[in-house]
């Protein structure tokens, strides 16, 4: 493979040409000025909070139905996660409820573009501006989605994404990136990811070791060239699901008017979700649950003092959501086979 030979012969396996090239390409893809490659998506979010000076005693607003990594990033920074319920139809954070959660300790909003659908970013950014808050998008699941034509990963002051193998743009191992339009934050993050050192052996900050290595970056550059086409294919499969599933039997995904989805996942809802999953399994259809336990009910977050019943929408979603198979190369027959059995249940 040409890319591998180029990488191997370069003899520079960390912070070399391959990364610089990928960062340029990924920034352009996201409609942001800069991209900074880091070790994974969790680091991208954590380093973003650190770069913005968010830490001890600060409150960060995030959705109550997100993947645990969003919450962990806030904890790593020493800040307090404040959960806000999602909209029951789009599963994305509800802007109106964000307003209600803001107080004098609030420093940031971290919207998560869940399952590939862009959040209502215009409204979220307006709320942030009015209240002097920063926005950090968790764009791990929605590379290429947009809100009113503007791409996810280009709204926030800093935005984290993940190239975990299962994401829409997946590496062959762990990888992530931060996107931003702010040149000084971009500069600071390049230093933070590399021991807090701009000039070798001189340290400005207590930094980290979180770099996106050359091999992953080179492979990601190649895959990035096909991401738009792959996202289109995901949309075609989702449309077929939408046409073939019986909406009176299961709740099918709904996309907000101003937003698009890149269908990282195709998530339906059913009151007897566990039984439906079992039934589909018996027909040879593997499904997954994203996510079975909301962050506020995780053992790790006992200390927040939040209890069952405090976030009823997130809890209901955890009980009812089911992710149907959706992958590049999935045939019409496969989709209709799945739909047939979901409708039969
Ligand atoms: C995958 C994911 C992350 C974390 O990314 P990693 O690369 O696995 O660290 C963060 N937030 C969301 C919403 C994710 O789906």
Short mmCIF file of C-alpha atoms and ligand atoms in Angstrom, two decimals:
data_model
loop_
_atom_site.label_atom_id
_atom_site.label_comp_id
_atom_site.label_asym_id
_atom_site.label_seq_id
_atom_site.Cartn_x
_atom_site.Cartn_y
_atom_site.Cartn_z
CA UNK A 1 0.00 0.00 0.00
CA UNK A 2 1.43 3.33 -1.11
CA UNK A 3 0.41 5.19 2.05
CA UNK A 4 2.06 2.61 4.28
CA UNK A 5 5.33 2.76 2.36
CA UNK A 6 5.31 6.55 2.50
CA UNK A 7 4.74 6.41 6.24
CA UNK A 8 7.38 3.71 6.81
CA UNK A 9 10.05 5.41 4.71
CA UNK A 10 9.47 8.79 6.35
CA UNK A 11 11.05 7.41 9.58
CA UNK A 12 9.07 10.01 11.46
CA UNK A 13 6.24 8.24 13.20
CA UNK A 14 4.92 10.95 15.52
CA UNK A 15 4.05 14.60 14.65
CA UNK A 16 5.23 14.43 11.05
CA UNK A 17 3.97 15.28 7.57
CA UNK A 18 1.17 12.72 7.59
CA UNK A 19 -0.50 14.36 10.57
CA UNK A 20 -0.10 17.87 9.17
CA UNK A 21 -1.69 16.79 5.93
CA UNK A 22 -4.60 15.07 7.66
CA UNK A 23 -5.18 18.05 9.95
CA UNK A 24 -5.45 20.34 6.92
CA UNK A 25 -7.84 17.99 5.17
CA UNK A 26 -10.00 17.38 8.21
CA UNK A 27 -10.27 21.11 9.00
CA UNK A 28 -11.38 21.75 5.42
CA UNK A 29 -13.89 18.90 5.61
CA UNK A 30 -15.38 20.35 8.82
CA UNK A 31 -15.55 23.94 7.63
CA UNK A 32 -13.24 24.97 10.47
CA UNK A 33 -9.92 26.79 10.16
CA UNK A 34 -7.83 24.40 12.23
CA UNK A 35 -7.79 20.76 13.27
CA UNK A 36 -5.50 19.34 15.94
CA UNK A 37 -5.03 15.57 15.99
CA UNK A 38 -5.04 13.91 19.41
CA UNK A 39 -5.00 10.39 20.83
CA UNK A 40 -8.77 9.79 21.01
CA UNK A 41 -12.15 11.48 21.30
CA UNK A 42 -12.17 11.61 25.09
CA UNK A 43 -8.81 13.43 25.07
CA UNK A 44 -10.16 15.82 22.42
CA UNK A 45 -12.97 16.87 24.78
CA UNK A 46 -10.79 16.90 27.89
CA UNK A 47 -8.00 18.96 26.31
CA UNK A 48 -10.61 21.37 24.95
CA UNK A 49 -11.91 22.04 28.46
CA UNK A 50 -8.35 22.47 29.77
CA UNK A 51 -7.42 24.86 26.93
CA UNK A 52 -10.47 26.99 27.75
CA UNK A 53 -9.45 27.14 31.41
CA UNK A 54 -12.47 25.22 32.66
CA UNK A 55 -11.79 23.40 35.92
CA UNK A 56 -12.54 23.13 39.61
CA UNK A 57 -15.93 24.46 40.65
CA UNK A 58 -17.06 25.22 37.10
CA UNK A 59 -20.28 23.73 35.79
CA UNK A 60 -20.56 22.26 32.31
CA UNK A 61 -23.96 21.57 30.75
CA UNK A 62 -24.30 18.35 28.75
CA UNK A 63 -27.11 15.99 27.71
CA UNK A 64 -28.41 13.41 30.20
CA UNK A 65 -28.47 10.68 27.51
CA UNK A 66 -24.91 10.86 26.19
CA UNK A 67 -22.11 8.32 26.00
CA UNK A 68 -20.03 8.26 29.18
CA UNK A 69 -16.94 9.83 27.55
CA UNK A 70 -18.59 13.28 27.37
CA UNK A 71 -19.09 13.18 31.13
CA UNK A 72 -15.64 11.76 31.84
CA UNK A 73 -14.01 14.66 30.00
CA UNK A 74 -15.73 17.11 32.36
CA UNK A 75 -14.65 15.05 35.38
CA UNK A 76 -11.03 14.89 34.15
CA UNK A 77 -11.01 18.70 33.96
CA UNK A 78 -12.17 18.81 37.59
CA UNK A 79 -15.44 20.50 36.61
CA UNK A 80 -19.02 19.49 37.49
CA UNK A 81 -21.24 17.83 34.87
CA UNK A 82 -24.78 19.26 34.82
CA UNK A 83 -27.22 17.06 32.96
CA UNK A 84 -29.93 18.53 30.76
CA UNK A 85 -32.67 16.37 29.26
CA UNK A 86 -32.91 15.76 25.51
CA UNK A 87 -35.88 16.33 23.24
CA UNK A 88 -37.90 13.11 23.20
CA UNK A 89 -38.17 13.14 19.39
CA UNK A 90 -34.64 14.03 18.23
CA UNK A 91 -32.78 12.65 21.28
CA UNK A 92 -30.56 15.75 21.20
CA UNK A 93 -30.18 18.22 24.07
CA UNK A 94 -33.21 20.50 24.42
CA UNK A 95 -32.13 24.18 24.07
CA UNK A 96 -35.02 25.41 26.23
CA UNK A 97 -33.90 23.21 29.11
CA UNK A 98 -30.33 24.49 28.77
CA UNK A 99 -31.56 27.97 29.66
CA UNK A 100 -33.14 26.62 32.85
CA UNK A 101 -29.88 24.96 33.94
CA UNK A 102 -27.66 28.05 33.67
CA UNK A 103 -26.43 29.68 36.89
CA UNK A 104 -23.45 31.76 38.01
CA UNK A 105 -21.12 28.71 38.02
CA UNK A 106 -21.96 27.64 34.47
CA UNK A 107 -18.99 28.02 32.12
CA UNK A 108 -19.68 25.84 29.10
CA UNK A 109 -22.27 23.95 27.07
CA UNK A 110 -21.27 20.63 25.51
CA UNK A 111 -23.92 19.61 22.98
CA UNK A 112 -23.58 16.04 21.66
CA UNK A 113 -24.71 15.35 18.08
CA UNK A 114 -26.15 12.02 19.08
CA UNK A 115 -26.51 9.10 16.64
CA UNK A 116 -25.23 11.39 13.85
CA UNK A 117 -27.87 14.13 14.02
CA UNK A 118 -26.70 17.74 14.40
CA UNK A 119 -28.04 19.56 17.47
CA UNK A 120 -29.93 22.83 17.04
CA UNK A 121 -26.68 24.74 17.10
CA UNK A 122 -27.97 28.19 16.12
CA UNK A 123 -30.15 28.26 19.19
CA UNK A 124 -27.49 26.73 21.45
CA UNK A 125 -24.85 29.25 20.30
CA UNK A 126 -27.29 32.13 20.81
CA UNK A 127 -27.98 30.96 24.38
CA UNK A 128 -24.23 30.62 25.00
CA UNK A 129 -23.54 34.13 23.68
CA UNK A 130 -26.31 35.70 25.73
CA UNK A 131 -24.92 34.10 28.87
CA UNK A 132 -21.19 34.47 28.20
CA UNK A 133 -20.60 30.71 27.93
CA UNK A 134 -18.29 28.75 25.68
CA UNK A 135 -19.52 25.93 23.45
CA UNK A 136 -17.65 22.65 22.98
CA UNK A 137 -19.34 20.33 20.51
CA UNK A 138 -19.01 16.60 21.04
CA UNK A 139 -18.87 15.70 17.37
CA UNK A 140 -17.74 12.09 17.80
CA UNK A 141 -20.80 10.69 16.02
CA UNK A 142 -21.70 13.29 13.40
CA UNK A 143 -18.76 14.16 11.11
CA UNK A 144 -20.39 15.73 8.05
CA UNK A 145 -23.82 16.57 9.52
CA UNK A 146 -25.05 20.17 9.48
CA UNK A 147 -27.43 22.63 11.07
CA UNK A 148 -28.84 25.21 8.64
CA UNK A 149 -26.07 24.30 6.21
CA UNK A 150 -23.21 24.85 8.69
CA UNK A 151 -21.20 21.75 9.54
CA UNK A 152 -20.93 20.20 12.98
CA UNK A 153 -17.49 20.80 14.44
CA UNK A 154 -17.48 24.40 13.18
CA UNK A 155 -19.86 26.07 15.67
CA UNK A 156 -18.15 25.74 19.04
CA UNK A 157 -15.10 27.57 20.38
CA UNK A 158 -13.52 24.12 20.37
CA UNK A 159 -15.00 20.86 19.14
CA UNK A 160 -13.92 17.30 19.83
CA UNK A 161 -14.33 14.34 17.54
CA UNK A 162 -13.34 10.68 17.59
CA UNK A 163 -11.96 8.36 14.95
CA UNK A 164 -12.59 5.24 17.00
CA UNK A 165 -12.93 2.40 14.45
CA UNK A 166 -16.72 2.24 14.77
CA UNK A 167 -17.35 5.94 14.05
CA UNK A 168 -18.38 7.26 10.63
CA UNK A 169 -14.71 8.11 10.01
CA UNK A 170 -12.83 5.34 11.77
CA UNK A 171 -9.09 4.81 12.21
CA UNK A 172 -7.44 1.42 12.69
CA UNK A 173 -7.10 2.04 16.39
CA UNK A 174 -7.67 5.00 18.70
CA UNK A 175 -7.59 8.53 17.30
CA UNK A 176 -9.35 11.87 17.68
CA UNK A 177 -9.19 15.55 16.79
CA UNK A 178 -10.22 19.02 17.90
CA UNK A 179 -11.52 21.58 15.40
CA UNK A 180 -11.62 25.34 15.93
CA UNK A 181 -11.61 28.71 14.18
CA UNK A 182 -9.47 30.28 16.91
CA UNK A 183 -5.76 30.36 16.04
CA UNK A 184 -4.50 30.95 19.59
CA UNK A 185 -6.55 28.07 21.00
CA UNK A 186 -5.27 25.87 18.15
CA UNK A 187 -1.71 26.83 19.04
CA UNK A 188 -2.29 26.14 22.74
CA UNK A 189 -3.74 22.70 21.96
CA UNK A 190 -0.75 21.74 19.80
CA UNK A 191 1.40 22.49 22.83
CA UNK A 192 -0.91 20.78 25.35
CA UNK A 193 -1.04 17.50 23.42
CA UNK A 194 2.77 17.33 23.36
CA UNK A 195 3.79 17.54 27.06
CA UNK A 196 2.92 21.25 27.18
CA UNK A 197 6.03 21.94 25.18
CA UNK A 198 6.35 24.04 22.06
CA UNK A 199 10.12 24.06 21.93
CA UNK A 200 11.64 20.71 22.77
CA UNK A 201 12.54 20.35 26.48
CA UNK A 202 11.00 23.73 27.38
CA UNK A 203 7.58 23.34 29.04
CA UNK A 204 4.97 26.09 29.18
CA UNK A 205 2.16 24.00 30.64
CA UNK A 206 1.70 20.78 32.57
CA UNK A 207 0.74 19.10 29.32
CA UNK A 208 -0.26 15.65 28.12
CA UNK A 209 0.91 12.97 25.76
CA UNK A 210 -2.01 12.74 23.36
CA UNK A 211 -0.96 12.70 19.73
CA UNK A 212 -2.55 11.24 16.66
CA UNK A 213 0.25 9.16 15.20
CA UNK A 214 1.46 9.23 11.62
CA UNK A 215 0.22 5.82 10.56
CA UNK A 216 -3.34 6.51 11.71
CA UNK A 217 -3.26 10.02 10.22
CA UNK A 218 -2.12 8.72 6.81
CA UNK A 219 -4.83 6.07 6.75
CA UNK A 220 -7.45 8.58 7.90
CA UNK A 221 -6.48 10.92 5.04
CA UNK A 222 -7.31 8.16 2.57
CA UNK A 223 -10.62 7.28 4.24
CA UNK A 224 -11.63 10.92 4.61
CA UNK A 225 -11.78 11.11 0.80
CA UNK A 226 -14.74 8.75 0.89
CA UNK A 227 -16.60 10.03 3.93
CA UNK A 228 -19.17 12.12 2.02
CA UNK A 229 -20.04 9.14 -0.15
CA UNK A 230 -20.30 6.85 2.91
CA UNK A 231 -22.52 9.34 4.75
CA UNK A 232 -24.78 9.43 1.68
CA UNK A 233 -25.01 5.66 1.73
CA UNK A 234 -25.94 5.75 5.43
CA UNK A 235 -28.71 8.22 4.55
CA UNK A 236 -29.97 5.94 1.78
CA UNK A 237 -30.16 2.99 4.17
CA UNK A 238 -31.90 5.16 6.80
CA UNK A 239 -34.43 6.35 4.23
CA UNK A 240 -35.18 2.77 3.26
CA UNK A 241 -35.68 1.88 6.94
CA UNK A 242 -38.01 4.86 7.28
CA UNK A 243 -40.07 3.69 4.32
CA UNK A 244 -40.29 0.03 5.28
CA UNK A 245 -40.71 0.18 9.07
CA UNK A 246 -44.26 0.37 10.40
CA UNK A 247 -44.33 3.66 12.30
CA UNK A 248 -47.41 2.56 14.23
CA UNK A 249 -45.42 -0.28 15.79
CA UNK A 250 -42.05 1.28 16.51
CA UNK A 251 -40.88 4.87 16.96
CA UNK A 252 -38.66 5.74 14.02
CA UNK A 253 -35.99 8.47 14.21
CA UNK A 254 -37.04 12.08 13.69
CA UNK A 255 -34.69 14.76 12.40
CA UNK A 256 -35.15 18.40 13.45
CA UNK A 257 -36.24 20.67 10.59
CA UNK A 258 -33.07 22.74 10.46
CA UNK A 259 -30.67 19.80 10.88
CA UNK A 260 -29.32 16.77 9.04
CA UNK A 261 -28.06 13.40 10.22
CA UNK A 262 -25.19 11.22 9.02
CA UNK A 263 -26.85 8.24 10.72
CA UNK A 264 -23.95 7.03 12.79
CA UNK A 265 -26.68 4.78 14.20
CA UNK A 266 -30.25 3.98 13.23
CA UNK A 267 -32.10 3.98 16.53
CA UNK A 268 -35.73 2.98 16.96
CA UNK A 269 -37.81 2.81 20.14
CA UNK A 270 -40.18 0.18 21.46
CA UNK A 271 -41.85 -0.29 24.86
CA UNK A 272 -40.89 -3.98 24.85
CA UNK A 273 -37.36 -3.33 23.61
CA UNK A 274 -35.71 -6.32 25.31
CA UNK A 275 -38.30 -8.74 23.89
CA UNK A 276 -37.94 -7.18 20.43
CA UNK A 277 -34.16 -7.54 20.63
CA UNK A 278 -34.50 -11.20 21.62
CA UNK A 279 -36.98 -11.84 18.81
CA UNK A 280 -34.69 -10.24 16.22
CA UNK A 281 -31.75 -12.24 17.57
CA UNK A 282 -33.75 -15.43 16.96
CA UNK A 283 -34.07 -14.34 13.31
CA UNK A 284 -30.33 -13.84 13.01
CA UNK A 285 -30.46 -10.03 13.37
CA UNK A 286 -27.93 -8.53 15.79
CA UNK A 287 -28.90 -5.23 17.37
CA UNK A 288 -27.25 -3.02 20.00
CA UNK A 289 -28.39 -0.64 22.73
CA UNK A 290 -26.95 2.90 22.85
CA UNK A 291 -27.01 3.25 25.81
CA UNK A 292 -28.57 0.92 28.41
CA UNK A 293 -27.69 2.99 31.51
CA UNK A 294 -27.66 6.82 31.47
CA UNK A 295 -24.57 8.47 33.01
CA UNK A 296 -26.40 9.76 36.11
CA UNK A 297 -27.29 6.18 37.11
CA UNK A 298 -23.78 4.81 36.63
CA UNK A 299 -21.98 3.60 39.73
CA UNK A 300 -19.07 5.88 38.82
CA UNK A 301 -21.29 8.94 39.28
CA UNK A 302 -22.92 7.99 42.60
CA UNK A 303 -21.17 10.95 44.19
CA UNK A 304 -23.22 13.42 42.12
CA UNK A 305 -26.14 12.54 44.38
CA UNK A 306 -28.52 12.14 41.45
CA UNK A 307 -31.11 9.39 41.71
CA UNK A 308 -33.43 7.32 39.56
CA UNK A 309 -36.33 9.43 38.38
CA UNK A 310 -34.33 12.68 38.21
CA UNK A 311 -33.92 12.50 34.42
CA UNK A 312 -37.01 10.63 33.22
CA UNK A 313 -36.46 11.21 29.48
CA UNK A 314 -32.92 9.81 29.55
CA UNK A 315 -34.14 6.88 31.65
CA UNK A 316 -37.01 6.15 29.31
CA UNK A 317 -34.72 6.27 26.29
CA UNK A 318 -32.31 3.87 27.99
CA UNK A 319 -35.22 1.43 28.42
CA UNK A 320 -36.64 1.76 24.90
CA UNK A 321 -33.88 2.44 22.35
CA UNK A 322 -32.61 -0.19 19.95
CA UNK A 323 -29.98 0.31 17.24
CA UNK A 324 -30.76 -1.62 14.06
CA UNK A 325 -27.95 -2.85 11.78
CA UNK A 326 -26.57 -0.11 9.52
CA UNK A 327 -23.25 -0.49 7.77
CA UNK A 328 -21.60 0.47 4.50
CA UNK A 329 -22.44 -2.18 1.94
CA UNK A 330 -25.74 -3.20 3.57
CA UNK A 331 -28.09 -4.37 0.82
CA UNK A 332 -31.77 -3.51 0.25
CA UNK A 333 -32.62 -7.15 0.91
CA UNK A 334 -30.89 -7.01 4.27
CA UNK A 335 -32.74 -3.83 5.25
CA UNK A 336 -36.10 -5.25 4.19
CA UNK A 337 -35.38 -8.51 6.02
CA UNK A 338 -34.80 -6.53 9.24
CA UNK A 339 -37.91 -4.38 8.66
CA UNK A 340 -40.06 -7.42 7.93
CA UNK A 341 -39.19 -8.95 11.29
CA UNK A 342 -39.46 -5.72 13.25
CA UNK A 343 -42.95 -5.21 11.77
CA UNK A 344 -43.89 -8.84 12.48
CA UNK A 345 -42.99 -8.60 16.16
C1 LIG B 1 -16.97 7.65 20.84
C2 LIG B 1 -17.45 8.81 21.59
C3 LIG B 1 -16.59 9.56 22.40
C4 LIG B 1 -15.20 9.15 22.77
O1 LIG B 1 -14.35 8.87 21.74
P1 LIG B 1 -13.10 7.88 21.98
O2 LIG B 1 -12.27 8.07 20.76
O3 LIG B 1 -13.65 6.50 22.10
O4 LIG B 1 -12.41 8.33 23.21
C5 LIG B 1 -17.10 10.71 22.99
N1 LIG B 1 -18.37 11.08 22.82
C6 LIG B 1 -19.23 10.38 22.07
C7 LIG B 1 -20.63 10.86 21.90
C8 LIG B 1 -18.81 9.21 21.43
O5 LIG B 1 -19.68 8.50 20.70
#
